[in-house]
CSV table of C-alpha atoms and ligand atoms in Angstrom, one decimal:
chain,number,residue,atom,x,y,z
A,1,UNK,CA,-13.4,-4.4,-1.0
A,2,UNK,CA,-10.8,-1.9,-1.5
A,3,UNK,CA,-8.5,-4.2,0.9
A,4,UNK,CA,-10.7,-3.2,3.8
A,5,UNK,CA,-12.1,-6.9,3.8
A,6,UNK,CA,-11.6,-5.8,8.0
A,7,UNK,CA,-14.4,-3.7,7.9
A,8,UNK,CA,-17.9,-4.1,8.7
A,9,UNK,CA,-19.1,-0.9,6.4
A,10,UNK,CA,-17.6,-2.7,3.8
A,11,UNK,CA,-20.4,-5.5,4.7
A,12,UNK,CA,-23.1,-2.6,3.1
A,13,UNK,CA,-21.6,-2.0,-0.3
A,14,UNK,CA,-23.5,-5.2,-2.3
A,15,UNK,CA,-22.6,-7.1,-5.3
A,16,UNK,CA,-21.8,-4.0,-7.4
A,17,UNK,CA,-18.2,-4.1,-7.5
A,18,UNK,CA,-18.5,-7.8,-8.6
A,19,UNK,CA,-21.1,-6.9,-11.0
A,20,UNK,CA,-18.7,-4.4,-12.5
A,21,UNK,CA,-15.2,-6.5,-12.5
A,22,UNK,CA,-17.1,-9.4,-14.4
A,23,UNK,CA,-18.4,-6.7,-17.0
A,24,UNK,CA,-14.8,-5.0,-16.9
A,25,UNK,CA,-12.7,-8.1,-17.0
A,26,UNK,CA,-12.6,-8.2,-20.9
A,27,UNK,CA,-13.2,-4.6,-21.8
A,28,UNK,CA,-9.4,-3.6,-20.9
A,29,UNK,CA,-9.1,-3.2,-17.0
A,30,UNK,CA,-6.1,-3.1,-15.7
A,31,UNK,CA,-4.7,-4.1,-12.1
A,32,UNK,CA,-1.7,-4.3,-10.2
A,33,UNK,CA,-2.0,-5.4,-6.6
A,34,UNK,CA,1.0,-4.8,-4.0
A,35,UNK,CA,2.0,-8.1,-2.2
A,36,UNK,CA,4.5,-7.6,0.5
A,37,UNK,CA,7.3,-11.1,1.0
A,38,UNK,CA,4.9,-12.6,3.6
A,39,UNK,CA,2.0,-12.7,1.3
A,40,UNK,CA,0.1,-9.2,2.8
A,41,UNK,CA,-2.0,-7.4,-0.3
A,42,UNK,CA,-1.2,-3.8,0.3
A,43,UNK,CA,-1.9,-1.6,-1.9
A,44,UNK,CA,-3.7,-1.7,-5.9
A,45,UNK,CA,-3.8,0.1,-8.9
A,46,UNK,CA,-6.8,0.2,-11.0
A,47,UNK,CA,-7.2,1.8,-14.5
A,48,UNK,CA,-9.8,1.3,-17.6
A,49,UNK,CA,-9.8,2.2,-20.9
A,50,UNK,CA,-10.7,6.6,-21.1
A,51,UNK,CA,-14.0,5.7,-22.9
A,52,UNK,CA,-15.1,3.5,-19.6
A,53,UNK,CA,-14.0,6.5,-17.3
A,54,UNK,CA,-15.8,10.5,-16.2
A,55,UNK,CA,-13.4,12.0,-18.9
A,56,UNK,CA,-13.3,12.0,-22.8
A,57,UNK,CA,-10.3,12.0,-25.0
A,58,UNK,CA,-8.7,9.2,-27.2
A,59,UNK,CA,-6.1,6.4,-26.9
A,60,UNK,CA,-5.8,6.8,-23.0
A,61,UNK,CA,-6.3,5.3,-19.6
A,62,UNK,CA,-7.7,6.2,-16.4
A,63,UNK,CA,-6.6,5.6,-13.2
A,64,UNK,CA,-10.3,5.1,-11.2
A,65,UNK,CA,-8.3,4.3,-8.1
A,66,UNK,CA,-4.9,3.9,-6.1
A,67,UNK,CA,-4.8,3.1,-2.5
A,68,UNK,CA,-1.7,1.5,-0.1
A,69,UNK,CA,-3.4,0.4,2.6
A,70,UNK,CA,-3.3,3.0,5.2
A,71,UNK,CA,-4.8,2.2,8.4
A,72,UNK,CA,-3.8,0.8,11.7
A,73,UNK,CA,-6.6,-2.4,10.6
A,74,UNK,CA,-6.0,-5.4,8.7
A,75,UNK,CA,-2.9,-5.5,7.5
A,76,UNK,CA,-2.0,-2.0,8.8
A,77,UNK,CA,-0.3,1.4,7.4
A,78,UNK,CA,1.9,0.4,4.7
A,79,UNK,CA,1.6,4.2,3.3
A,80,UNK,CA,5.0,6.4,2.5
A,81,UNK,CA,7.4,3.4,1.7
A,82,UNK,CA,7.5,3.9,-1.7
A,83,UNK,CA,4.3,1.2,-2.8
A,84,UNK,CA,2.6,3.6,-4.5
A,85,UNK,CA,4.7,4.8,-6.9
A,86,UNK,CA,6.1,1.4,-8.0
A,87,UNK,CA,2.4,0.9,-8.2
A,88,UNK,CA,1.4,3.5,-10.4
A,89,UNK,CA,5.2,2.9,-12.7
A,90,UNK,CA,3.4,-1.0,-13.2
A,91,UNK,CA,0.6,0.9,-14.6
A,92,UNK,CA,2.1,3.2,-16.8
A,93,UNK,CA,4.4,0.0,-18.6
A,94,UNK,CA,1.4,-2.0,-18.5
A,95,UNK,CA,-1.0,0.7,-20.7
A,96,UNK,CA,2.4,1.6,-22.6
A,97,UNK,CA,2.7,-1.8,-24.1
A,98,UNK,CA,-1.2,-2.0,-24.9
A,99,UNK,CA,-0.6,1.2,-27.1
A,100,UNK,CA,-1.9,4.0,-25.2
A,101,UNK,CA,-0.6,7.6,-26.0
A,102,UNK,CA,-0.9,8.3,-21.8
A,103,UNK,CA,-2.4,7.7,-19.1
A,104,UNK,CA,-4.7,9.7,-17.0
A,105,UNK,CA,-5.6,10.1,-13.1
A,106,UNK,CA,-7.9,11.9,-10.7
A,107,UNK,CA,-7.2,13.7,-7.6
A,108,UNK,CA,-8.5,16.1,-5.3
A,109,UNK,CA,-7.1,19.6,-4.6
A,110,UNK,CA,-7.5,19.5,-0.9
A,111,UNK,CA,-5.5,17.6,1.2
A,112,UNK,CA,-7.7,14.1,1.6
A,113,UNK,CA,-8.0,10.9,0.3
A,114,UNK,CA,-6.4,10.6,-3.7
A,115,UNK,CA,-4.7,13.7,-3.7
A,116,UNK,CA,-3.9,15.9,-7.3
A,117,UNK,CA,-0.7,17.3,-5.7
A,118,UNK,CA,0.3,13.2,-5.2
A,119,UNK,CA,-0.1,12.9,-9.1
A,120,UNK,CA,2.0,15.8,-9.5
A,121,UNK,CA,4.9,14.2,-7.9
A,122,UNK,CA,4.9,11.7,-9.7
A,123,UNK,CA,5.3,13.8,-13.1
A,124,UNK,CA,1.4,14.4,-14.4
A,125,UNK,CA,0.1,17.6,-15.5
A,126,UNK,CA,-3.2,19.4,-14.4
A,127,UNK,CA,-5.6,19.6,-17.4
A,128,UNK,CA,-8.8,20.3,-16.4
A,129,UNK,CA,-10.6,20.9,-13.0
A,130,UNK,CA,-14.1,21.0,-11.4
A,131,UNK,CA,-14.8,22.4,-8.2
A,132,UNK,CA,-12.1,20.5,-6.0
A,133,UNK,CA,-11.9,17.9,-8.2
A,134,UNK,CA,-8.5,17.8,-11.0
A,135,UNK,CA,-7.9,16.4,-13.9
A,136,UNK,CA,-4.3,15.1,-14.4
A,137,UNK,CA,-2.0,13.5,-17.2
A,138,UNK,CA,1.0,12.2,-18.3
A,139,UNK,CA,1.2,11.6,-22.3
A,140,UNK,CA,3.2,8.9,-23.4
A,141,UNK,CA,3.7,10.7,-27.2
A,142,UNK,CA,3.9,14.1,-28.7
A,143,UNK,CA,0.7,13.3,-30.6
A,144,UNK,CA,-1.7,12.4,-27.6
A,145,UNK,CA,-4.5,14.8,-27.2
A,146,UNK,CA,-5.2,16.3,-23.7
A,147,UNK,CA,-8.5,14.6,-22.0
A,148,UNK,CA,-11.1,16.7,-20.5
A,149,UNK,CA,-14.0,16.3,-17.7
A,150,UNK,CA,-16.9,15.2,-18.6
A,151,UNK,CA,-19.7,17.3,-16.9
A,152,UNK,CA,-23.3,17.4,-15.1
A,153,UNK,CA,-25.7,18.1,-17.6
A,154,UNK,CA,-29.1,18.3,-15.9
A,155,UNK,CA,-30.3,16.8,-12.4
A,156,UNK,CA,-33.1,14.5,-11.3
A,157,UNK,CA,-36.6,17.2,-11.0
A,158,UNK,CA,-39.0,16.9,-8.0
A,159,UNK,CA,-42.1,15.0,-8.3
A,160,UNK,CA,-45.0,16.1,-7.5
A,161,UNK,CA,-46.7,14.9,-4.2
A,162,UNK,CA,-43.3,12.7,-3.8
A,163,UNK,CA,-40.0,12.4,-2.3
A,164,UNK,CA,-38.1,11.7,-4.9
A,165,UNK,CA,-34.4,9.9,-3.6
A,166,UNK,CA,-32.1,9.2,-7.1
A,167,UNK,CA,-29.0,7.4,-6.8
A,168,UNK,CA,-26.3,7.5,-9.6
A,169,UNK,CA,-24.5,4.3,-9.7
A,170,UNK,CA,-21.4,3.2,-11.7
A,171,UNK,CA,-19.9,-0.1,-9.6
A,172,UNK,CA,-16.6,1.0,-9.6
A,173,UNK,CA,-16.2,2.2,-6.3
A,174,UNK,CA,-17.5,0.6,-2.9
A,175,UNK,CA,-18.0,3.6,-1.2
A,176,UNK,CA,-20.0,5.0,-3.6
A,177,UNK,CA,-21.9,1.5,-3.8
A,178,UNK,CA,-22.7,1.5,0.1
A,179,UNK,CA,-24.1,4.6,-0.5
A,180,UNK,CA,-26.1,3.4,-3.2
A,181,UNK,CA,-27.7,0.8,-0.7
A,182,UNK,CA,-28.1,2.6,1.9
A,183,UNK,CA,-30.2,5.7,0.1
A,184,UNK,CA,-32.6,2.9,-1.5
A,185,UNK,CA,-32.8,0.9,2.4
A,186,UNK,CA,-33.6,4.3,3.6
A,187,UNK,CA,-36.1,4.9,0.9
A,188,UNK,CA,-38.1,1.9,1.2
A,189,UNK,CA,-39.2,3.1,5.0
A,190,UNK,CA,-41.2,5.6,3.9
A,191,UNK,CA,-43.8,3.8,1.6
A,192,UNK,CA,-45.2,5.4,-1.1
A,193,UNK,CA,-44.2,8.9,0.1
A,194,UNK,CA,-40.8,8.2,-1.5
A,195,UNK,CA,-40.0,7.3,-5.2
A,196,UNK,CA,-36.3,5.8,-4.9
A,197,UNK,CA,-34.4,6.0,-8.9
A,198,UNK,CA,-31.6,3.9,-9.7
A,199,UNK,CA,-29.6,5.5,-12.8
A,200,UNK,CA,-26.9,3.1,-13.9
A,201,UNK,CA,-24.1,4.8,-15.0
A,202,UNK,CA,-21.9,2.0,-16.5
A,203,UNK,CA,-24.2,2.5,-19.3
A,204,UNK,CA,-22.5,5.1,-21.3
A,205,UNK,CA,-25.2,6.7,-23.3
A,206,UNK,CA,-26.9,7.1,-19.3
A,207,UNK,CA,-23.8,8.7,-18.1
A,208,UNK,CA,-23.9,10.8,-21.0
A,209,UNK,CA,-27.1,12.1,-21.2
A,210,UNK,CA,-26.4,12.9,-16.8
A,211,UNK,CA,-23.0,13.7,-16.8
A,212,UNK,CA,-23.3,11.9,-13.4
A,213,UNK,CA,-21.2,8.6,-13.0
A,214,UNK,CA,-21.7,8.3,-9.0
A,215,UNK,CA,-23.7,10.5,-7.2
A,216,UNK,CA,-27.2,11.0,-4.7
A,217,UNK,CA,-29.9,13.3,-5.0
A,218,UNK,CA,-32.7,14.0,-2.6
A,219,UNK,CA,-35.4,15.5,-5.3
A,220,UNK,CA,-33.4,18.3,-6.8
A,221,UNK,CA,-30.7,18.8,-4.0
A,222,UNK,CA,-27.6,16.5,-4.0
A,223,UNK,CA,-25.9,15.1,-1.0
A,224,UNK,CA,-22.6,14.7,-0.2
A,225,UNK,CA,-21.3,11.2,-0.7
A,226,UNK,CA,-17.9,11.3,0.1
A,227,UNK,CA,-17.3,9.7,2.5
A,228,UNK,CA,-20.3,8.1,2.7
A,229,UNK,CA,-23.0,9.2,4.6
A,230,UNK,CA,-24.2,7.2,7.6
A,231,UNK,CA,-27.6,5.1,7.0
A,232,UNK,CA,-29.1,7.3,9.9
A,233,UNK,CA,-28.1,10.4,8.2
A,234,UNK,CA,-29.6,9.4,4.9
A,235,UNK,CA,-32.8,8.8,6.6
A,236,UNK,CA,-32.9,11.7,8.6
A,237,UNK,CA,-32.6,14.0,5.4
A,238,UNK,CA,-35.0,12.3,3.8
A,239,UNK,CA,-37.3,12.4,6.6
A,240,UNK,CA,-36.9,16.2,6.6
A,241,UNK,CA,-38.2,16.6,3.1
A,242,UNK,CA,-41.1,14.0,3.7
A,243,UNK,CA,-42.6,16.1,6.5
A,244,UNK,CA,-42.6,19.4,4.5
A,245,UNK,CA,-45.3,16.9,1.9
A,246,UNK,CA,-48.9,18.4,1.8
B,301,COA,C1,-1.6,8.4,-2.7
B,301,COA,C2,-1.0,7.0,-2.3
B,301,COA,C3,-1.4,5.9,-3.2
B,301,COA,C4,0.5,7.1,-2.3
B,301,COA,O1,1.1,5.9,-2.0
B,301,COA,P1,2.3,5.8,-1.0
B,301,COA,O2,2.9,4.4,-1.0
B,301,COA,O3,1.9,6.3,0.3
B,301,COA,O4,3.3,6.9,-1.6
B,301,COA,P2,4.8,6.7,-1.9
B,301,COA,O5,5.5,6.3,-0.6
B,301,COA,O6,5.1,5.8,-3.1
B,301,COA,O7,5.2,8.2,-2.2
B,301,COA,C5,5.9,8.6,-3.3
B,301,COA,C6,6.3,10.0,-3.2
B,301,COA,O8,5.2,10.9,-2.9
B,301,COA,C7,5.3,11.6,-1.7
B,301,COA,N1,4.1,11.7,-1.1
B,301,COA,C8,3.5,10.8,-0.3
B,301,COA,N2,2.3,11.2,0.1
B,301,COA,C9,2.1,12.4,-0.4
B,301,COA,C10,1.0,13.4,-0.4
B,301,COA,N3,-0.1,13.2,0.3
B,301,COA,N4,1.2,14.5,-1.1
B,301,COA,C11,2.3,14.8,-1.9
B,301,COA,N5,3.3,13.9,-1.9
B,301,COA,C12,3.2,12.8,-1.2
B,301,COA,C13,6.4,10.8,-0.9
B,301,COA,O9,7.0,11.7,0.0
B,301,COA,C14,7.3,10.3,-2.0
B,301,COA,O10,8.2,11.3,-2.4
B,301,COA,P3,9.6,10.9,-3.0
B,301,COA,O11,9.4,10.3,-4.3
B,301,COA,O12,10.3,12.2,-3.1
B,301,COA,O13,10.3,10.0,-2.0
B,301,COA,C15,-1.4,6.7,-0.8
B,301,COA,O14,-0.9,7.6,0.1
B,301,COA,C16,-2.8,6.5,-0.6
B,301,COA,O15,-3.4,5.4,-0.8
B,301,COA,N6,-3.6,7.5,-0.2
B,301,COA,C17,-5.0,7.5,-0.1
B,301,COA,C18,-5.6,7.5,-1.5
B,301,COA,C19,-7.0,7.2,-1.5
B,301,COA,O16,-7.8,7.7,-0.6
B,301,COA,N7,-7.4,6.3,-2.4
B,301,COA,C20,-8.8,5.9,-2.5
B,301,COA,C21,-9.5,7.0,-3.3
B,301,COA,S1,-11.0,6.7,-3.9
């Protein structure tokens, strides 16, 4: 629940984390999880093997996520004190001793939630960038080979006659899985007028073939997902496109 057990959106995101730990769990996940003395979780770290990530390269990990808990509920703004770069050190000495030439991380350009410039403070490199998202490293050896993005291939067409509503889903991330949820709940109150598409993207060759790993389309436009759309909003958009049917 990305320690936001507090919160009731939370509630909306499914089994697909769970799903995705239990597939993870033996395929080279790694976590650290911040405990303060008093027994608080705080912050986490967690990476996967390069070949279970949105990038390509070889002998590396990824960093899907880091978050220190940052708001005023549930255990409360523990951000700035220096967790999350012990957290992100843990990481680096934990893929270090599995072998890995580097490891590799994420971030946004603009100033919101995992920021690139963050990375950069800590000593990674930009390597590749897409639209606001950035692509950052830090190699381990002289021999490791930079990463790269892998990107959108194609998107969902329209059908026909249809609404068509196709959500990419990976697991890894709750916010992407409430949105998941709430795009097929939306769906199904429309009947027949609306085809809703799951794509799962943990499969690889499916992620390949999209070049998608989280993402929602409403036929051939995509929506914004983060952060995630309300349930109302969803509707509302797809309401728009079932009025304009003949
Ligand atoms: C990024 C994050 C993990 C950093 O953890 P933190 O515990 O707040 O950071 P730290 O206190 O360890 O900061 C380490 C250094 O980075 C600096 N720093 C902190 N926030 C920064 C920012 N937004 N941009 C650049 N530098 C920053 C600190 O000043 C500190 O510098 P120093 O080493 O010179 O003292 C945390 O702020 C966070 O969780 N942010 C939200 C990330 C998010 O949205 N995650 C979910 C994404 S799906």
């Amino acid at each position: 629940m990305c320690l936001e057990d507090w919160s009731d959106e939370m509630k909306e995101a499914g089994d697909h984390k769970e799903l995705w730990y239990n597939k993870m769990k033996d395929k080279g996940l790694g976590v650290k999880i911040a405990v303060t003395e008093d027994d608080k979780v705080v912050g986490m770290i967690q990476y996967v093997p390069l070949e279970y990530s949105t990038a390509e390269g070889d002998n590396l990990y990824f960093i899907n996520c880091i978050w220190v808990h940052g708001y005023k509920e549930g255990v409360g703004d523990f951000q700035k004190k220096g967790i999350g770069k012990r957290l992100i050190k843990a990481a680096e000495e934990d893929v270090k001793s599995k072998g890995a030439k580097g490891l590799v991380a994420w971030g946004l350009s603009i100033p919101v939630f995992m920021r690139a410039s963050w990375f950069k403070k800590q000593g990674y490199v930009k390597i590749d960038k897409q639209s606001i998202s950035v692509l950052l490293w830090k190699p381990f050896s002289n021999d490791a080979i930079p990463p790269k993005m892998i990107r959108q291939k194609k998107k969902p067409k329209e059908i026909p006659g249809k609404v068509s509503v196709t959500s990419f889903i990976n697991g890894w991330c709750p916010a992407q899985n409430i949105v998941f949820e709430r795009a097929r709940r939306a769906a199904s109150e429309f009947g027949d007028k609306v085809v809703f598409n799951e794509i799962d993207t943990f499969n690889r060759e499916t992620f390949l073939e999209w070049g998608i790993a989280d993402a929602l389309f409403i036929d051939e436009k995509e929506i914004r997902t983060g952060p995630p759309p309300s349930y109302e909003d969803i509707k509302k958009k797809i309401a728009k496109r079932v009025k304009k049917l003949k």
